[in-house]
mmCIF file of C-alpha atoms in Angstrom:
data_model
loop_
_atom_site.group_PDB
_atom_site.id
_atom_site.type_symbol
_atom_site.label_atom_id
_atom_site.label_comp_id
_atom_site.label_asym_id
_atom_site.label_seq_id
_atom_site.Cartn_x
_atom_site.Cartn_y
_atom_site.Cartn_z
ATOM 1 C CA UNK A 165 32.153 41.710 35.078
ATOM 2 C CA UNK A 166 33.483 39.123 37.671
ATOM 3 C CA UNK A 167 31.644 38.730 40.822
ATOM 4 C CA UNK A 168 34.542 40.477 42.769
ATOM 5 C CA UNK A 169 34.119 43.590 40.603
ATOM 6 C CA UNK A 170 30.421 43.463 40.676
ATOM 7 C CA UNK A 171 30.803 43.793 44.688
ATOM 8 C CA UNK A 172 33.313 46.635 44.439
ATOM 9 C CA UNK A 173 30.730 48.352 42.374
ATOM 10 C CA UNK A 174 27.785 47.717 44.440
ATOM 11 C CA UNK A 175 29.862 48.940 47.539
ATOM 12 C CA UNK A 176 30.748 52.102 45.581
ATOM 13 C CA UNK A 177 27.079 52.438 44.776
ATOM 14 C CA UNK A 178 26.160 52.137 48.552
ATOM 15 C CA UNK A 179 28.791 54.869 49.468
ATOM 16 C CA UNK A 180 27.537 57.457 46.560
ATOM 17 C CA UNK A 181 23.750 56.686 46.809
ATOM 18 C CA UNK A 182 22.124 57.866 50.059
ATOM 19 C CA UNK A 183 18.303 57.096 50.269
ATOM 20 C CA UNK A 184 17.554 58.440 53.605
ATOM 21 C CA UNK A 185 14.752 57.479 56.233
ATOM 22 C CA UNK A 186 12.658 54.467 54.668
ATOM 23 C CA UNK A 187 9.857 53.767 56.731
ATOM 24 C CA UNK A 188 8.702 50.065 56.287
ATOM 25 C CA UNK A 189 4.936 50.277 55.085
ATOM 26 C CA UNK A 190 4.125 46.833 56.577
ATOM 27 C CA UNK A 191 5.422 48.092 59.967
ATOM 28 C CA UNK A 192 3.313 51.402 59.673
ATOM 29 C CA UNK A 193 0.326 49.228 59.281
ATOM 30 C CA UNK A 194 1.079 46.940 61.719
ATOM 31 C CA UNK A 195 1.641 49.802 64.440
ATOM 32 C CA UNK A 196 -2.076 51.194 63.127
ATOM 33 C CA UNK A 197 -0.426 54.397 62.255
ATOM 34 C CA UNK A 198 -3.142 56.819 61.015
ATOM 35 C CA UNK A 199 -0.655 59.105 59.055
ATOM 36 C CA UNK A 200 1.407 58.685 56.374
ATOM 37 C CA UNK A 201 4.883 59.937 56.249
ATOM 38 C CA UNK A 202 5.678 62.840 54.120
ATOM 39 C CA UNK A 203 7.928 60.968 51.978
ATOM 40 C CA UNK A 204 5.182 58.838 50.669
ATOM 41 C CA UNK A 205 2.692 61.451 50.096
ATOM 42 C CA UNK A 206 2.408 62.628 46.460
ATOM 43 C CA UNK A 207 2.478 65.997 45.163
ATOM 44 C CA UNK A 208 -1.216 66.934 43.637
ATOM 45 C CA UNK A 209 -0.870 66.256 40.433
ATOM 46 C CA UNK A 210 0.951 62.679 41.111
ATOM 47 C CA UNK A 211 -1.896 61.431 43.339
ATOM 48 C CA UNK A 212 -4.209 58.812 42.441
ATOM 49 C CA UNK A 213 -7.424 60.957 42.614
ATOM 50 C CA UNK A 214 -6.086 63.583 40.711
ATOM 51 C CA UNK A 215 -8.508 65.259 37.956
ATOM 52 C CA UNK A 216 -6.199 65.324 35.049
ATOM 53 C CA UNK A 217 -4.082 62.544 33.880
ATOM 54 C CA UNK A 218 -4.753 60.733 37.412
ATOM 55 C CA UNK A 219 -8.666 60.238 36.436
ATOM 56 C CA UNK A 220 -10.012 56.631 36.198
ATOM 57 C CA UNK A 221 -11.793 56.059 32.948
ATOM 58 C CA UNK A 222 -15.493 55.134 32.716
ATOM 59 C CA UNK A 223 -15.796 51.742 34.479
ATOM 60 C CA UNK A 224 -17.297 50.052 31.108
ATOM 61 C CA UNK A 225 -13.793 50.810 29.507
ATOM 62 C CA UNK A 226 -12.588 48.110 31.580
ATOM 63 C CA UNK A 227 -14.525 45.424 29.872
ATOM 64 C CA UNK A 228 -12.437 46.451 26.848
ATOM 65 C CA UNK A 229 -8.945 45.333 28.294
ATOM 66 C CA UNK A 230 -8.451 42.206 26.115
ATOM 67 C CA UNK A 231 -8.578 38.433 27.412
ATOM 68 C CA UNK A 232 -6.527 36.125 25.100
ATOM 69 C CA UNK A 233 -7.081 32.584 24.933
ATOM 70 C CA UNK A 234 -3.623 31.241 24.711
ATOM 71 C CA UNK A 235 -4.963 27.518 24.115
ATOM 72 C CA UNK A 236 -6.960 28.848 21.059
ATOM 73 C CA UNK A 237 -3.688 30.396 19.884
ATOM 74 C CA UNK A 238 -1.815 27.058 20.135
ATOM 75 C CA UNK A 239 -4.518 25.427 17.929
ATOM 76 C CA UNK A 240 -4.012 28.245 15.294
ATOM 77 C CA UNK A 241 -6.821 30.076 15.897
ATOM 78 C CA UNK A 242 -7.031 33.176 13.544
ATOM 79 C CA UNK A 243 -9.280 34.973 15.160
ATOM 80 C CA UNK A 244 -7.514 34.864 18.523
ATOM 81 C CA UNK A 245 -4.224 35.766 16.619
ATOM 82 C CA UNK A 246 -6.161 38.799 15.494
ATOM 83 C CA UNK A 247 -6.983 39.849 18.985
ATOM 84 C CA UNK A 248 -3.445 39.355 20.238
ATOM 85 C CA UNK A 249 -2.457 41.894 17.467
ATOM 86 C CA UNK A 250 -4.903 44.384 18.305
ATOM 87 C CA UNK A 251 -4.394 44.264 21.938
ATOM 88 C CA UNK A 252 -0.480 44.634 21.570
ATOM 89 C CA UNK A 253 -1.028 47.596 19.105
ATOM 90 C CA UNK A 254 -3.806 49.210 20.812
ATOM 91 C CA UNK A 255 -3.463 48.529 24.652
ATOM 92 C CA UNK A 256 -0.004 46.982 25.041
ATOM 93 C CA UNK A 257 -1.696 45.104 28.123
ATOM 94 C CA UNK A 258 -3.754 41.816 27.991
ATOM 95 C CA UNK A 259 -4.848 38.884 30.305
ATOM 96 C CA UNK A 260 -4.166 35.355 29.206
ATOM 97 C CA UNK A 261 -6.277 32.377 29.943
ATOM 98 C CA UNK A 262 -5.659 28.676 29.584
ATOM 99 C CA UNK A 263 -2.115 29.882 29.470
ATOM 100 C CA UNK A 264 -0.442 26.379 30.691
ATOM 101 C CA UNK A 265 0.947 27.506 33.895
ATOM 102 C CA UNK A 266 -0.710 25.136 36.401
ATOM 103 C CA UNK A 267 -3.037 26.379 39.054
ATOM 104 C CA UNK A 268 -1.317 24.613 41.892
ATOM 105 C CA UNK A 269 1.936 26.309 40.664
ATOM 106 C CA UNK A 270 0.223 29.625 40.818
ATOM 107 C CA UNK A 271 -1.458 29.106 44.193
ATOM 108 C CA UNK A 272 2.182 27.622 45.824
ATOM 109 C CA UNK A 273 3.685 30.936 44.694
ATOM 110 C CA UNK A 274 1.456 33.084 46.035
ATOM 111 C CA UNK A 275 1.563 31.255 49.239
ATOM 112 C CA UNK A 276 5.324 31.318 49.354
ATOM 113 C CA UNK A 277 5.643 35.052 48.541
ATOM 114 C CA UNK A 278 2.713 35.965 50.979
ATOM 115 C CA UNK A 279 4.528 33.838 53.794
ATOM 116 C CA UNK A 280 7.629 35.551 53.235
ATOM 117 C CA UNK A 281 5.988 39.322 53.564
ATOM 118 C CA UNK A 282 4.494 38.051 56.575
ATOM 119 C CA UNK A 283 7.598 37.438 58.275
ATOM 120 C CA UNK A 284 8.876 39.684 60.945
ATOM 121 C CA UNK A 285 10.942 42.752 59.704
ATOM 122 C CA UNK A 286 14.097 41.857 60.965
ATOM 123 C CA UNK A 287 13.780 38.329 59.176
ATOM 124 C CA UNK A 288 13.159 39.928 55.741
ATOM 125 C CA UNK A 289 16.075 42.484 56.454
ATOM 126 C CA UNK A 290 18.346 39.678 56.104
ATOM 127 C CA UNK A 291 17.975 40.005 52.399
ATOM 128 C CA UNK A 292 18.485 43.606 52.111
ATOM 129 C CA UNK A 293 18.324 45.658 48.944
ATOM 130 C CA UNK A 294 21.358 47.800 48.593
ATOM 131 C CA UNK A 295 21.016 51.464 47.863
ATOM 132 C CA UNK A 296 20.547 52.046 44.218
ATOM 133 C CA UNK A 297 20.317 48.173 44.090
ATOM 134 C CA UNK A 298 17.472 45.916 42.379
ATOM 135 C CA UNK A 299 17.696 42.950 44.139
ATOM 136 C CA UNK A 300 16.513 41.829 47.414
ATOM 137 C CA UNK A 301 14.199 43.519 49.972
ATOM 138 C CA UNK A 302 13.238 46.787 50.080
ATOM 139 C CA UNK A 303 12.601 49.773 47.847
ATOM 140 C CA UNK A 304 14.038 49.626 44.115
ATOM 141 C CA UNK A 305 14.686 52.779 41.941
ATOM 142 C CA UNK A 306 15.428 54.994 44.742
ATOM 143 C CA UNK A 307 18.382 57.100 44.076
ATOM 144 C CA UNK A 308 17.936 60.191 46.795
ATOM 145 C CA UNK A 309 17.026 60.893 50.257
ATOM 146 C CA UNK A 310 14.199 63.477 49.117
ATOM 147 C CA UNK A 311 12.754 61.009 46.359
ATOM 148 C CA UNK A 312 9.086 60.023 46.962
ATOM 149 C CA UNK A 313 8.423 56.685 47.981
ATOM 150 C CA UNK A 314 6.111 54.096 46.819
ATOM 151 C CA UNK A 315 3.412 52.535 49.267
ATOM 152 C CA UNK A 316 5.088 48.793 48.657
ATOM 153 C CA UNK A 317 7.471 46.636 49.905
ATOM 154 C CA UNK A 318 9.487 44.387 47.177
ATOM 155 C CA UNK A 319 11.477 41.272 46.963
ATOM 156 C CA UNK A 320 13.399 41.122 43.696
ATOM 157 C CA UNK A 321 15.374 38.206 42.599
ATOM 158 C CA UNK A 322 17.463 37.524 39.551
ATOM 159 C CA UNK A 323 16.228 33.999 38.056
ATOM 160 C CA UNK A 324 17.969 33.278 34.821
ATOM 161 C CA UNK A 325 20.822 32.971 33.626
ATOM 162 C CA UNK A 326 22.560 31.669 36.623
ATOM 163 C CA UNK A 327 25.369 35.002 36.502
ATOM 164 C CA UNK A 328 22.535 37.414 37.501
ATOM 165 C CA UNK A 329 21.530 35.411 40.713
ATOM 166 C CA UNK A 330 22.314 36.403 44.055
ATOM 167 C CA UNK A 331 21.911 33.425 46.090
ATOM 168 C CA UNK A 332 22.456 35.202 49.490
ATOM 169 C CA UNK A 333 19.114 37.401 48.838
ATOM 170 C CA UNK A 334 16.976 34.007 48.118
ATOM 171 C CA UNK A 335 14.980 33.578 51.410
ATOM 172 C CA UNK A 336 15.382 30.367 53.275
ATOM 173 C CA UNK A 337 11.959 31.341 55.055
ATOM 174 C CA UNK A 338 9.684 29.893 54.012
ATOM 175 C CA UNK A 339 11.831 26.619 53.624
ATOM 176 C CA UNK A 340 10.318 25.973 50.105
ATOM 177 C CA UNK A 341 10.648 29.433 49.067
ATOM 178 C CA UNK A 342 13.145 28.925 46.217
ATOM 179 C CA UNK A 343 12.075 25.313 45.033
ATOM 180 C CA UNK A 344 8.808 26.977 44.566
ATOM 181 C CA UNK A 345 10.399 29.866 42.662
ATOM 182 C CA UNK A 346 12.447 27.579 40.526
ATOM 183 C CA UNK A 347 9.057 25.736 39.648
ATOM 184 C CA UNK A 348 7.001 28.740 38.894
ATOM 185 C CA UNK A 349 9.780 30.469 36.878
ATOM 186 C CA UNK A 350 10.318 27.381 34.657
ATOM 187 C CA UNK A 351 6.692 27.499 33.563
ATOM 188 C CA UNK A 352 6.408 31.173 33.075
ATOM 189 C CA UNK A 353 9.530 31.039 31.066
ATOM 190 C CA UNK A 354 7.704 28.366 28.838
ATOM 191 C CA UNK A 355 4.506 30.868 28.788
ATOM 192 C CA UNK A 356 6.898 33.904 27.550
ATOM 193 C CA UNK A 357 8.219 31.874 24.859
ATOM 194 C CA UNK A 358 5.038 30.712 23.328
ATOM 195 C CA UNK A 359 3.682 34.598 23.745
ATOM 196 C CA UNK A 360 6.797 35.873 21.903
ATOM 197 C CA UNK A 361 6.075 33.080 19.108
ATOM 198 C CA UNK A 362 2.588 34.222 18.888
ATOM 199 C CA UNK A 363 3.103 37.973 19.124
ATOM 200 C CA UNK A 364 5.819 37.658 16.156
ATOM 201 C CA UNK A 365 3.271 35.750 14.231
ATOM 202 C CA UNK A 366 0.350 38.042 14.723
ATOM 203 C CA UNK A 367 2.734 40.464 12.636
ATOM 204 C CA UNK A 368 3.240 38.359 10.024
ATOM 205 C CA UNK A 369 6.640 37.311 10.972
ATOM 206 C CA UNK A 370 7.982 33.667 11.689
ATOM 207 C CA UNK A 371 6.925 32.713 14.958
ATOM 208 C CA UNK A 372 10.813 32.164 16.063
ATOM 209 C CA UNK A 373 11.571 35.843 14.916
ATOM 210 C CA UNK A 374 11.851 37.351 18.446
ATOM 211 C CA UNK A 375 13.078 34.234 20.339
ATOM 212 C CA UNK A 376 15.689 33.554 17.699
ATOM 213 C CA UNK A 377 17.117 37.098 18.388
ATOM 214 C CA UNK A 378 17.011 37.040 22.195
ATOM 215 C CA UNK A 379 20.287 34.825 23.028
ATOM 216 C CA UNK A 380 20.519 33.477 26.709
ATOM 217 C CA UNK A 381 17.161 35.487 27.692
ATOM 218 C CA UNK A 382 17.178 37.420 30.991
ATOM 219 C CA UNK A 383 14.377 36.594 33.646
ATOM 220 C CA UNK A 384 13.929 38.400 36.720
ATOM 221 C CA UNK A 385 11.171 38.071 39.233
ATOM 222 C CA UNK A 386 9.602 41.061 41.598
ATOM 223 C CA UNK A 387 7.143 40.289 44.311
ATOM 224 C CA UNK A 388 5.051 43.332 45.599
ATOM 225 C CA UNK A 389 3.229 43.854 48.714
ATOM 226 C CA UNK A 390 0.915 46.514 49.098
ATOM 227 C CA UNK A 391 -0.438 46.926 52.492
ATOM 228 C CA UNK A 392 -3.587 48.930 53.429
ATOM 229 C CA UNK A 393 -2.864 52.678 53.774
ATOM 230 C CA UNK A 394 -4.673 55.122 56.161
ATOM 231 C CA UNK A 395 -4.655 57.751 53.249
ATOM 232 C CA UNK A 396 -4.811 55.943 49.891
ATOM 233 C CA UNK A 397 -5.664 58.873 47.782
ATOM 234 C CA UNK A 398 -2.315 60.471 48.876
ATOM 235 C CA UNK A 399 0.068 57.931 47.800
ATOM 236 C CA UNK A 400 1.091 55.343 45.090
ATOM 237 C CA UNK A 401 1.502 51.867 45.404
ATOM 238 C CA UNK A 402 4.002 52.055 42.341
ATOM 239 C CA UNK A 403 4.936 55.046 40.330
ATOM 240 C CA UNK A 404 3.940 55.130 36.862
ATOM 241 C CA UNK A 405 6.266 53.318 34.292
ATOM 242 C CA UNK A 406 6.747 51.159 31.289
ATOM 243 C CA UNK A 407 8.920 47.993 31.561
ATOM 244 C CA UNK A 408 12.254 47.561 30.134
ATOM 245 C CA UNK A 409 11.507 43.779 29.268
ATOM 246 C CA UNK A 410 10.192 42.278 25.952
ATOM 247 C CA UNK A 411 7.118 40.895 28.084
ATOM 248 C CA UNK A 412 6.135 40.892 31.498
ATOM 249 C CA UNK A 413 3.872 38.629 33.364
ATOM 250 C CA UNK A 414 1.867 39.394 36.317
ATOM 251 C CA UNK A 415 0.236 37.111 38.835
ATOM 252 C CA UNK A 416 -2.123 39.261 41.067
ATOM 253 C CA UNK A 417 -4.361 38.185 43.774
ATOM 254 C CA UNK A 418 -8.219 38.778 43.630
ATOM 255 C CA UNK A 419 -8.544 40.837 46.600
ATOM 256 C CA UNK A 420 -8.292 44.539 45.019
ATOM 257 C CA UNK A 421 -7.820 45.798 41.606
ATOM 258 C CA UNK A 422 -4.790 47.879 42.357
ATOM 259 C CA UNK A 423 -2.932 47.712 38.953
ATOM 260 C CA UNK A 424 -3.783 50.520 36.398
ATOM 261 C CA UNK A 425 -2.965 51.148 32.643
ATOM 262 C CA UNK A 426 -2.789 54.272 31.019
ATOM 263 C CA UNK A 427 -5.445 54.536 28.057
ATOM 264 C CA UNK A 428 -6.332 57.421 26.393
ATOM 265 C CA UNK A 429 -5.212 59.988 29.186
ATOM 266 C CA UNK A 430 -7.105 58.051 31.970
ATOM 267 C CA UNK A 431 -6.323 55.344 34.093
ATOM 268 C CA UNK A 432 -8.375 51.671 33.610
ATOM 269 C CA UNK A 433 -8.136 49.347 36.504
ATOM 270 C CA UNK A 434 -7.337 45.759 35.497
ATOM 271 C CA UNK A 435 -9.851 43.737 37.025
ATOM 272 C CA UNK A 436 -8.519 40.302 38.338
ATOM 273 C CA UNK A 437 -9.933 37.368 35.906
ATOM 274 C CA UNK A 438 -9.866 33.991 37.543
ATOM 275 C CA UNK A 439 -7.219 32.124 36.879
ATOM 276 C CA UNK A 440 -5.623 34.784 34.276
ATOM 277 C CA UNK A 441 -2.297 36.059 34.197
ATOM 278 C CA UNK A 442 -1.498 39.815 33.178
ATOM 279 C CA UNK A 443 0.920 40.372 30.184
ATOM 280 C CA UNK A 444 2.297 43.601 29.086
ATOM 281 C CA UNK A 445 4.514 44.431 26.263
ATOM 282 C CA UNK A 446 7.707 46.008 27.338
ATOM 283 C CA UNK A 447 10.040 48.634 25.493
ATOM 284 C CA UNK A 448 12.041 46.093 23.604
ATOM 285 C CA UNK A 449 9.097 45.040 21.608
ATOM 286 C CA UNK A 450 8.266 48.534 21.046
ATOM 287 C CA UNK A 451 11.734 49.164 19.538
ATOM 288 C CA UNK A 452 11.599 45.997 17.610
ATOM 289 C CA UNK A 453 8.108 46.738 15.812
ATOM 290 C CA UNK A 454 9.092 50.365 15.546
ATOM 291 C CA UNK A 455 6.288 51.362 17.628
ATOM 292 C CA UNK A 456 3.838 48.981 16.222
ATOM 293 C CA UNK A 457 3.505 47.204 19.423
ATOM 294 C CA UNK A 458 3.197 49.725 22.611
ATOM 295 C CA UNK A 459 4.658 49.532 25.913
ATOM 296 C CA UNK A 460 2.462 51.143 28.231
ATOM 297 C CA UNK A 461 2.570 53.355 31.172
ATOM 298 C CA UNK A 462 1.163 51.647 34.176
ATOM 299 C CA UNK A 463 1.040 52.077 37.657
ATOM 300 C CA UNK A 464 -0.563 50.632 41.136
ATOM 301 C CA UNK A 465 -2.750 52.224 43.784
ATOM 302 C CA UNK A 466 -3.154 51.252 47.553
ATOM 303 C CA UNK A 467 -6.309 50.355 49.082
ATOM 304 C CA UNK A 468 -7.675 51.731 52.500
ATOM 305 C CA UNK A 469 -8.961 48.280 53.491
ATOM 306 C CA UNK A 470 -7.303 45.407 51.605
ATOM 307 C CA UNK A 471 -3.893 44.276 51.056
ATOM 308 C CA UNK A 472 -2.518 43.292 47.805
ATOM 309 C CA UNK A 473 0.368 41.060 46.512
ATOM 310 C CA UNK A 474 1.680 40.619 42.860
ATOM 311 C CA UNK A 475 4.272 38.248 41.400
ATOM 312 C CA UNK A 476 5.927 39.824 38.214
ATOM 313 C CA UNK A 477 8.090 38.109 35.832
ATOM 314 C CA UNK A 478 10.381 40.159 33.578
ATOM 315 C CA UNK A 479 11.425 38.500 30.351
ATOM 316 C CA UNK A 480 14.025 40.392 28.324
ATOM 317 C CA UNK A 481 17.054 39.659 25.799
ATOM 318 C CA UNK A 482 20.511 38.965 26.675
ATOM 319 C CA UNK A 483 22.768 41.702 27.837
ATOM 320 C CA UNK A 484 25.054 41.236 24.544
ATOM 321 C CA UNK A 485 22.250 41.411 22.162
ATOM 322 C CA UNK A 486 21.964 44.315 19.644
ATOM 323 C CA UNK A 487 18.581 45.774 19.343
ATOM 324 C CA UNK A 488 16.769 48.062 16.953
ATOM 325 C CA UNK A 489 13.594 48.193 14.612
ATOM 326 C CA UNK A 490 13.486 45.217 12.287
ATOM 327 C CA UNK A 491 13.788 46.062 8.683
ATOM 328 C CA UNK A 492 10.114 44.954 7.963
ATOM 329 C CA UNK A 493 8.982 48.031 10.029
ATOM 330 C CA UNK A 494 10.973 50.655 8.467
ATOM 331 C CA UNK A 495 10.098 49.979 4.862
ATOM 332 C CA UNK A 496 7.655 51.620 2.289
ATOM 333 C CA UNK A 497 8.810 55.122 3.837
ATOM 334 C CA UNK A 498 8.154 54.381 7.389
ATOM 335 C CA UNK A 499 10.409 56.643 9.356
ATOM 336 C CA UNK A 500 12.822 54.717 11.819
ATOM 337 C CA UNK A 501 11.613 55.885 15.611
ATOM 338 C CA UNK A 502 14.774 54.093 17.149
ATOM 339 C CA UNK A 503 18.240 53.775 17.122
ATOM 340 C CA UNK A 504 20.168 50.479 17.316
ATOM 341 C CA UNK A 505 21.565 49.763 20.798
ATOM 342 C CA UNK A 506 23.095 47.232 23.120
ATOM 343 C CA UNK A 507 20.242 45.812 25.338
ATOM 344 C CA UNK A 508 22.905 45.490 28.241
ATOM 345 C CA UNK A 509 23.440 49.150 28.196
ATOM 346 C CA UNK A 510 19.794 49.962 27.966
ATOM 347 C CA UNK A 511 19.162 47.858 31.043
ATOM 348 C CA UNK A 512 22.093 49.674 33.073
ATOM 349 C CA UNK A 513 20.060 52.747 32.094
ATOM 350 C CA UNK A 514 16.734 51.566 33.006
ATOM 351 C CA UNK A 515 17.778 50.382 36.456
ATOM 352 C CA UNK A 516 19.679 53.289 37.839
ATOM 353 C CA UNK A 517 16.694 55.669 36.432
ATOM 354 C CA UNK A 518 13.586 56.539 38.613
ATOM 355 C CA UNK A 519 10.350 55.310 37.346
ATOM 356 C CA UNK A 520 9.024 58.319 35.338
ATOM 357 C CA UNK A 521 6.410 56.976 32.737
ATOM 358 C CA UNK A 522 8.093 56.378 29.410
ATOM 359 C CA UNK A 523 11.342 58.618 30.099
ATOM 360 C CA UNK A 524 13.635 55.785 30.163
ATOM 361 C CA UNK A 525 12.629 54.963 26.560
ATOM 362 C CA UNK A 526 14.286 58.068 25.484
ATOM 363 C CA UNK A 527 17.736 56.406 25.403
ATOM 364 C CA UNK A 528 16.534 54.670 22.334
ATOM 365 C CA UNK A 529 14.623 57.142 20.518
ATOM 366 C CA UNK A 530 16.098 58.975 17.439
#
């Protein structure tokens, strides 16, 4: 699709999709509002303190979230490779240390993102996310005027390949924002390539197997800012969902453990580890491995006292790639759980759907 056609589609989407009144959560916090707008208040079963699926599991379980040493993987450590395999199969989430992304690069990215979110609202609104869109500043995955909203502000940008970029949505304030994001994205991309080599090797595949299939891989970034909420028990920072990527790499600040992973029917908080990055398996790897690796539901909760910033990178195959379970994982009578599909079609399905657990993966299920 050329840029003109894309603009027409975006205009039509804006005409069709009405998202209604969306109060900016940072402005609510700045004005010291003691109430939460109705659109942010979750129904009972969806609230973070709900006693069913919302319950947070025993604090001791948090120790089990695996921490993987990428440096040891690079040195050929077999024990670390086995830890990685178990993390991908049993958790779908892990943290990585010695990952090769420079500490200074991470600090600069966090600083630039935070400076952007601290700008006056009228400055941030120069980079608007269109209704139903996925790039710019605003709320993604909102498609109606009665949909419940997440207690979060977002800045989402396409990074690679060049044709997915929307240069008019890249902030010019702070002045070093684009340069910082470019540098950060290069280092994160290199990490993603290494992680995909190791996740393939952990299954007995050749290390280049996944990367060799992905073509000109797609990389996007989403920065999430969660201000304090006067009634955090009533809201969600980000609705439960799995990611449509192959792998996702998340950098979170240490102020508050707001990220939670669904594990054995309960939500486990991902406690920040100094200098670590959080990695999760996306739907793409679940499909390719026929379910051996798991893309797991996760969500974000709000705090009554602390703000929280995360910088999330999504790394996925090119849009023209055909995906389905690899032959190695449907041998010996193992049933094929997913059909073969075009990744571009799945991506369109994902970004035009509400965040509802793993519902978007139904697209690929047999």
